[in-house]
Structure formats: C-alpha cells, structure tokens
Short mmCIF file of C-alpha atoms in Angstrom, two decimals:
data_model
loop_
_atom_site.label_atom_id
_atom_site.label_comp_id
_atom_site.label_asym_id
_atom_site.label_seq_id
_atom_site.Cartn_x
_atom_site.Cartn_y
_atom_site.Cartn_z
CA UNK A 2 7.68 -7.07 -30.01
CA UNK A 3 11.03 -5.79 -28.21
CA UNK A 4 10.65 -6.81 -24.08
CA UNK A 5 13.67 -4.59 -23.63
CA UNK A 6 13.66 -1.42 -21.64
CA UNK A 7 17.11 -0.28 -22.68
CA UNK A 8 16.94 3.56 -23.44
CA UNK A 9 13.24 3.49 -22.95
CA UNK A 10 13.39 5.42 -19.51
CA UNK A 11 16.63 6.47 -17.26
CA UNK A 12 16.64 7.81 -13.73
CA UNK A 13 17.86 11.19 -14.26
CA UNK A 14 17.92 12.66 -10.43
CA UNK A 15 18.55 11.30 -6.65
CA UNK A 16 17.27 12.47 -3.27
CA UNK A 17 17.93 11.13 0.42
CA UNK A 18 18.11 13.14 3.68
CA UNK A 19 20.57 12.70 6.17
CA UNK A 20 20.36 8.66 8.06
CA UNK A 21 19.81 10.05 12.09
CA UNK A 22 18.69 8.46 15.29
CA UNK A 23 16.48 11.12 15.97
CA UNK A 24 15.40 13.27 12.63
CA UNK A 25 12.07 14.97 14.80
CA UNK A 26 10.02 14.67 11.16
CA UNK A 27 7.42 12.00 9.62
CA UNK A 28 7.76 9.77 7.70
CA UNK A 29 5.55 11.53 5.15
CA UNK A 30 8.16 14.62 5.81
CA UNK A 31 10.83 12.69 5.15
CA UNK A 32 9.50 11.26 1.84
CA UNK A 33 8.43 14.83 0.39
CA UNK A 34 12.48 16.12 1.54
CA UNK A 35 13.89 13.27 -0.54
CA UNK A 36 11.54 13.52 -3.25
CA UNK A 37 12.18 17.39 -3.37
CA UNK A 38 15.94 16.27 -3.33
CA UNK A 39 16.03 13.96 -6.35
CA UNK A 40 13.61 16.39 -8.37
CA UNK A 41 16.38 19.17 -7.43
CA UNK A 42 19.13 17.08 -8.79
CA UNK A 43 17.04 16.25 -11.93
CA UNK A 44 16.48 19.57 -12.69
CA UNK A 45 12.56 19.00 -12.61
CA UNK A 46 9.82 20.41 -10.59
CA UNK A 47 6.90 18.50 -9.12
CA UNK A 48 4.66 19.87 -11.80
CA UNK A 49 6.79 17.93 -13.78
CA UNK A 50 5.76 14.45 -11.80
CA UNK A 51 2.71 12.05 -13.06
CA UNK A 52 3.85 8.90 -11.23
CA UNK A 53 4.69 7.34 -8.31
CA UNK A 54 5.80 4.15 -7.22
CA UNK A 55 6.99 3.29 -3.59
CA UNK A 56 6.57 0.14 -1.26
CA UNK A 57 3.43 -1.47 0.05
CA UNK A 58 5.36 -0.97 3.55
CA UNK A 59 5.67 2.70 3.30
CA UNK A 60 3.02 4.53 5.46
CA UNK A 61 3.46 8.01 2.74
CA UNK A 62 0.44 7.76 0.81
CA UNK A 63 0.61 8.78 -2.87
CA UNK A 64 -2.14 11.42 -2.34
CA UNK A 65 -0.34 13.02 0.17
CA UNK A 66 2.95 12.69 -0.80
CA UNK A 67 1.13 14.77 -4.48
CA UNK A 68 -0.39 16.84 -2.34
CA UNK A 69 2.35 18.05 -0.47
CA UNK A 70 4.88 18.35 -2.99
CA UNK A 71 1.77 20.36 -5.46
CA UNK A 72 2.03 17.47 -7.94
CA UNK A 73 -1.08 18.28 -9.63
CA UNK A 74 -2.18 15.16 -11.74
CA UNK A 75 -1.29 11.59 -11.01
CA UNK A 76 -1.96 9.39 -14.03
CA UNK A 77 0.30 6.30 -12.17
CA UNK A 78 0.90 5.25 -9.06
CA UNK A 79 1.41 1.77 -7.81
CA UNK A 80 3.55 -0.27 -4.83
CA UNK A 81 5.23 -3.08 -4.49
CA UNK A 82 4.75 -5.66 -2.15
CA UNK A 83 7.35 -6.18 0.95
CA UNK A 84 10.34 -4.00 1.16
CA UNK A 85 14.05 -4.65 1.58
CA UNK A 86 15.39 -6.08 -2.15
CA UNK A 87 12.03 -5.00 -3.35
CA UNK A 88 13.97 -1.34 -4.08
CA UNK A 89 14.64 -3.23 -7.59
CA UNK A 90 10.86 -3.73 -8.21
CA UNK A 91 10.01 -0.30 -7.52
CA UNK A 92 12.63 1.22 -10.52
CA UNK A 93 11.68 -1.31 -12.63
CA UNK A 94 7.77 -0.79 -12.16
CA UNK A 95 8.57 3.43 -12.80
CA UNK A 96 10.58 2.17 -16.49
CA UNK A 97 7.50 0.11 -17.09
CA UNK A 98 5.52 3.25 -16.75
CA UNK A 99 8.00 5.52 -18.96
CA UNK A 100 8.08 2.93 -21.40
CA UNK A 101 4.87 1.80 -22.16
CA UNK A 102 3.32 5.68 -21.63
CA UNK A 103 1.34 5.39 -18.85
CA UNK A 104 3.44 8.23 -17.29
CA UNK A 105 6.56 10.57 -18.23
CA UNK A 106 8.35 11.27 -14.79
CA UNK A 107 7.95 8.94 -12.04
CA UNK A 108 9.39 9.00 -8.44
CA UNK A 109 10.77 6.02 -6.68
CA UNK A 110 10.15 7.03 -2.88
CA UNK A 111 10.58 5.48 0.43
CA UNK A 112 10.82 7.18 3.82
CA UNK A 113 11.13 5.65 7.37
CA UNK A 114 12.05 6.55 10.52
CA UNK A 115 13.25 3.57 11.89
CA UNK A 116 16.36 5.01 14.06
CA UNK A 117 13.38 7.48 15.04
CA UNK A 118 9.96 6.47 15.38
CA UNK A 119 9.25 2.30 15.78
CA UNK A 120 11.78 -0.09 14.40
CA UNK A 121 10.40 -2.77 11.77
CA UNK A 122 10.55 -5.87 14.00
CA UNK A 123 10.91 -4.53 17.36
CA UNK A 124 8.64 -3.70 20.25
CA UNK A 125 5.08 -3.06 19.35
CA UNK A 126 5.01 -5.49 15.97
CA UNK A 127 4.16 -8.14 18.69
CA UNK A 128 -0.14 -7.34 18.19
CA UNK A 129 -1.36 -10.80 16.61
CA UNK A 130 -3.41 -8.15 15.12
CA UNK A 131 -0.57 -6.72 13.08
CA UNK A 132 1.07 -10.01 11.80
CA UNK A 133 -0.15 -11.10 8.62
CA UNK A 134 -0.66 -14.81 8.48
CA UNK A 135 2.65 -15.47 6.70
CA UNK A 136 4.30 -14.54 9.31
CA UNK A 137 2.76 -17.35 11.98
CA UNK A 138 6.13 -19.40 11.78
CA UNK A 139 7.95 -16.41 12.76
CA UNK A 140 5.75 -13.85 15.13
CA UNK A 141 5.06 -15.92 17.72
CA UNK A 142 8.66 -16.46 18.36
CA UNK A 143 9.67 -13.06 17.69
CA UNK A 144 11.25 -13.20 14.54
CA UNK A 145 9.54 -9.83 12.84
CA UNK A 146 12.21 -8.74 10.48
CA UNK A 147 13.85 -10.27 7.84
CA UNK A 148 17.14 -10.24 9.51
CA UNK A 149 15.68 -12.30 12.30
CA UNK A 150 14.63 -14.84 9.83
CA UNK A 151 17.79 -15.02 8.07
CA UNK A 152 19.76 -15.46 11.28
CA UNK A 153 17.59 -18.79 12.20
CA UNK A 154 18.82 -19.78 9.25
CA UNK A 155 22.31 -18.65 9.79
CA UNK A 156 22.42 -20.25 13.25
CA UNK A 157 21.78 -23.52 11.86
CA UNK A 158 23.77 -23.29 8.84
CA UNK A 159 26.77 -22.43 11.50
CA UNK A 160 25.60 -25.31 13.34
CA UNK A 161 26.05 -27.81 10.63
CA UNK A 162 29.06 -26.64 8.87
CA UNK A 163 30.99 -25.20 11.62
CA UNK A 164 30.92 -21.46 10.56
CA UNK A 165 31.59 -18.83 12.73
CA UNK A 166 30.82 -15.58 13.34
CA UNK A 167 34.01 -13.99 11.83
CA UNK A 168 33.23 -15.83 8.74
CA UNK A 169 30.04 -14.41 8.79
CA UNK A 170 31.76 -11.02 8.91
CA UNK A 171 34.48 -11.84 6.38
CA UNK A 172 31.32 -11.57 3.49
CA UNK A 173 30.22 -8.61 4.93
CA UNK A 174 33.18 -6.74 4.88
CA UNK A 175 33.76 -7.65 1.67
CA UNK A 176 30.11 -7.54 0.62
CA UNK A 177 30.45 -3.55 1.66
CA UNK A 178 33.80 -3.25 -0.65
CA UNK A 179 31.97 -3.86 -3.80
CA UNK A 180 28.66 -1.96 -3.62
CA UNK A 181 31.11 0.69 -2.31
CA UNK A 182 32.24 0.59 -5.79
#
C-alpha cells in the first residue's frame, strides 16, 4: 500500500482579496470572494466543488460558505484545529480527500477581518468565557495570540543569551527573502 500522495491531487487555482484595514465586508463575504477567486483561476465553477476544508478558527461555516457560492452537494468537509501553520494541515487534509475519493474538488478557505473587525488577541478575547482552558497560563496575563506567547519566550531567550532586537530582525528580514522566492 503506497502512503504517497504524489500526483494523486494538485491545487490547480488561487484566490485572495485585497489585505485592508477597513474592507466594510464579513468574514463570510470575504471567504465566498476568495473562494470565487481561486475557482476563477482554476477554471472551475462552484458546481464543480464537493469539499471543503478550512480552520476550526474560521467563523465561515461550510453550509454557508455552499450556500452562498450555489455549491450544491457537499460530500466532505472538515477543519483543522488552531490556525496559523495549520494552513499546511488544511491542503494536506483536501489531497487526502482527492486521493482516497471521498471528494473531487476541494477548497482550502480562510477569511478574517482582523485589520477590520476584532483582532485575534486583542481587546474583547479577555471574557474567561472565551478562553479555552489551554490557554490559563497565558489569558490571564494577556498573552492571547501566538505572537504574544512566542515573545515571552523571546524575551527570555534575549535575556539569557544576550540577543537583541536587531538580531531578532536580522531572521526576519531574511526569513521574508526566501518565502519571497
């Protein structure tokens, strides 16, 4: 039995819209635009669509994303836990579908409007309500985001090995270079 997905499934279209600081659209807007998008650049049309596959973060349900795109007939749909590097889960869950025939076209979708509607660890995530219990040795201090956790981390690390700053920013500039390419 081969394991291998290699030329068992291959994303054939991508869709964004534009990054703003006020886009004046949902998130669920924004999701059916950049689904639209992709399916445009694939040459396919959402009849054409049986999956979908997204984050368990994103607030576009698959219903309504299907619905509002007239994708008539799901026959997958699943999300991945978390977000951020999670974007690698969510392609490789859609070739799992492709390969193995539970579906034949599957989107990869994930809208937000962080720059426009609340920003994932600032005001308003504070609601004990809202943190899930792995977060207790982070909420309470205000650490909501993964870049907030990384940073106490980072502090520290700086801390013990004398690292600055403009080290810091050394890797990201060069970090930037190579996905640039």
């Amino acid at each position: 039995m081969s394991r291998s997905l290699h030329n068992r499934a291959a994303i054939v279209g991508i869709g964004q819209t534009e990054f703003s600081k006020a886009s004046g659209r949902s998130e669920l807007q924004l999701a059916c635009e950049a689904t639209k998008a992709a399916l445009d650049d694939a040459g396919l049309s959402p009849r054409d669509v049986d999956g979908l596959v997204s984050f368990t973060m994103d607030s576009s349900e698959e219903a309504e994303l299907a619905r509002n795109l007239g994708i008539p007939m799901l026959t997958m749909f699943s999300r991945v836990p978390y977000g951020g590097g999670a974007a690698c889960a969510v392609v490789m869950q859609a070739a799992m579908a492709i390969a193995t025939g539970a579906a034949d076209v599957v989107v990869c979708y994930r809208a937000f409007n962080e720059r426009s509607g609340m920003r994932f660890g600032g005001p308003g995530m504070e609601s004990a309500a809202m943190l899930p219990p792995w977060l207790d040795w982070y909420g309470p201090y205000g650490l909501l985001s993964p870049a907030a956790w990384v940073a106490l981390h980072a502090r520290r690390y700086m801390h013990e090995y004398g690292v600055t700053n403009e080290d810091f920013g050394r890797i990201s500039v060069v970090d930037r270079k190579h996905a640039a390419t």
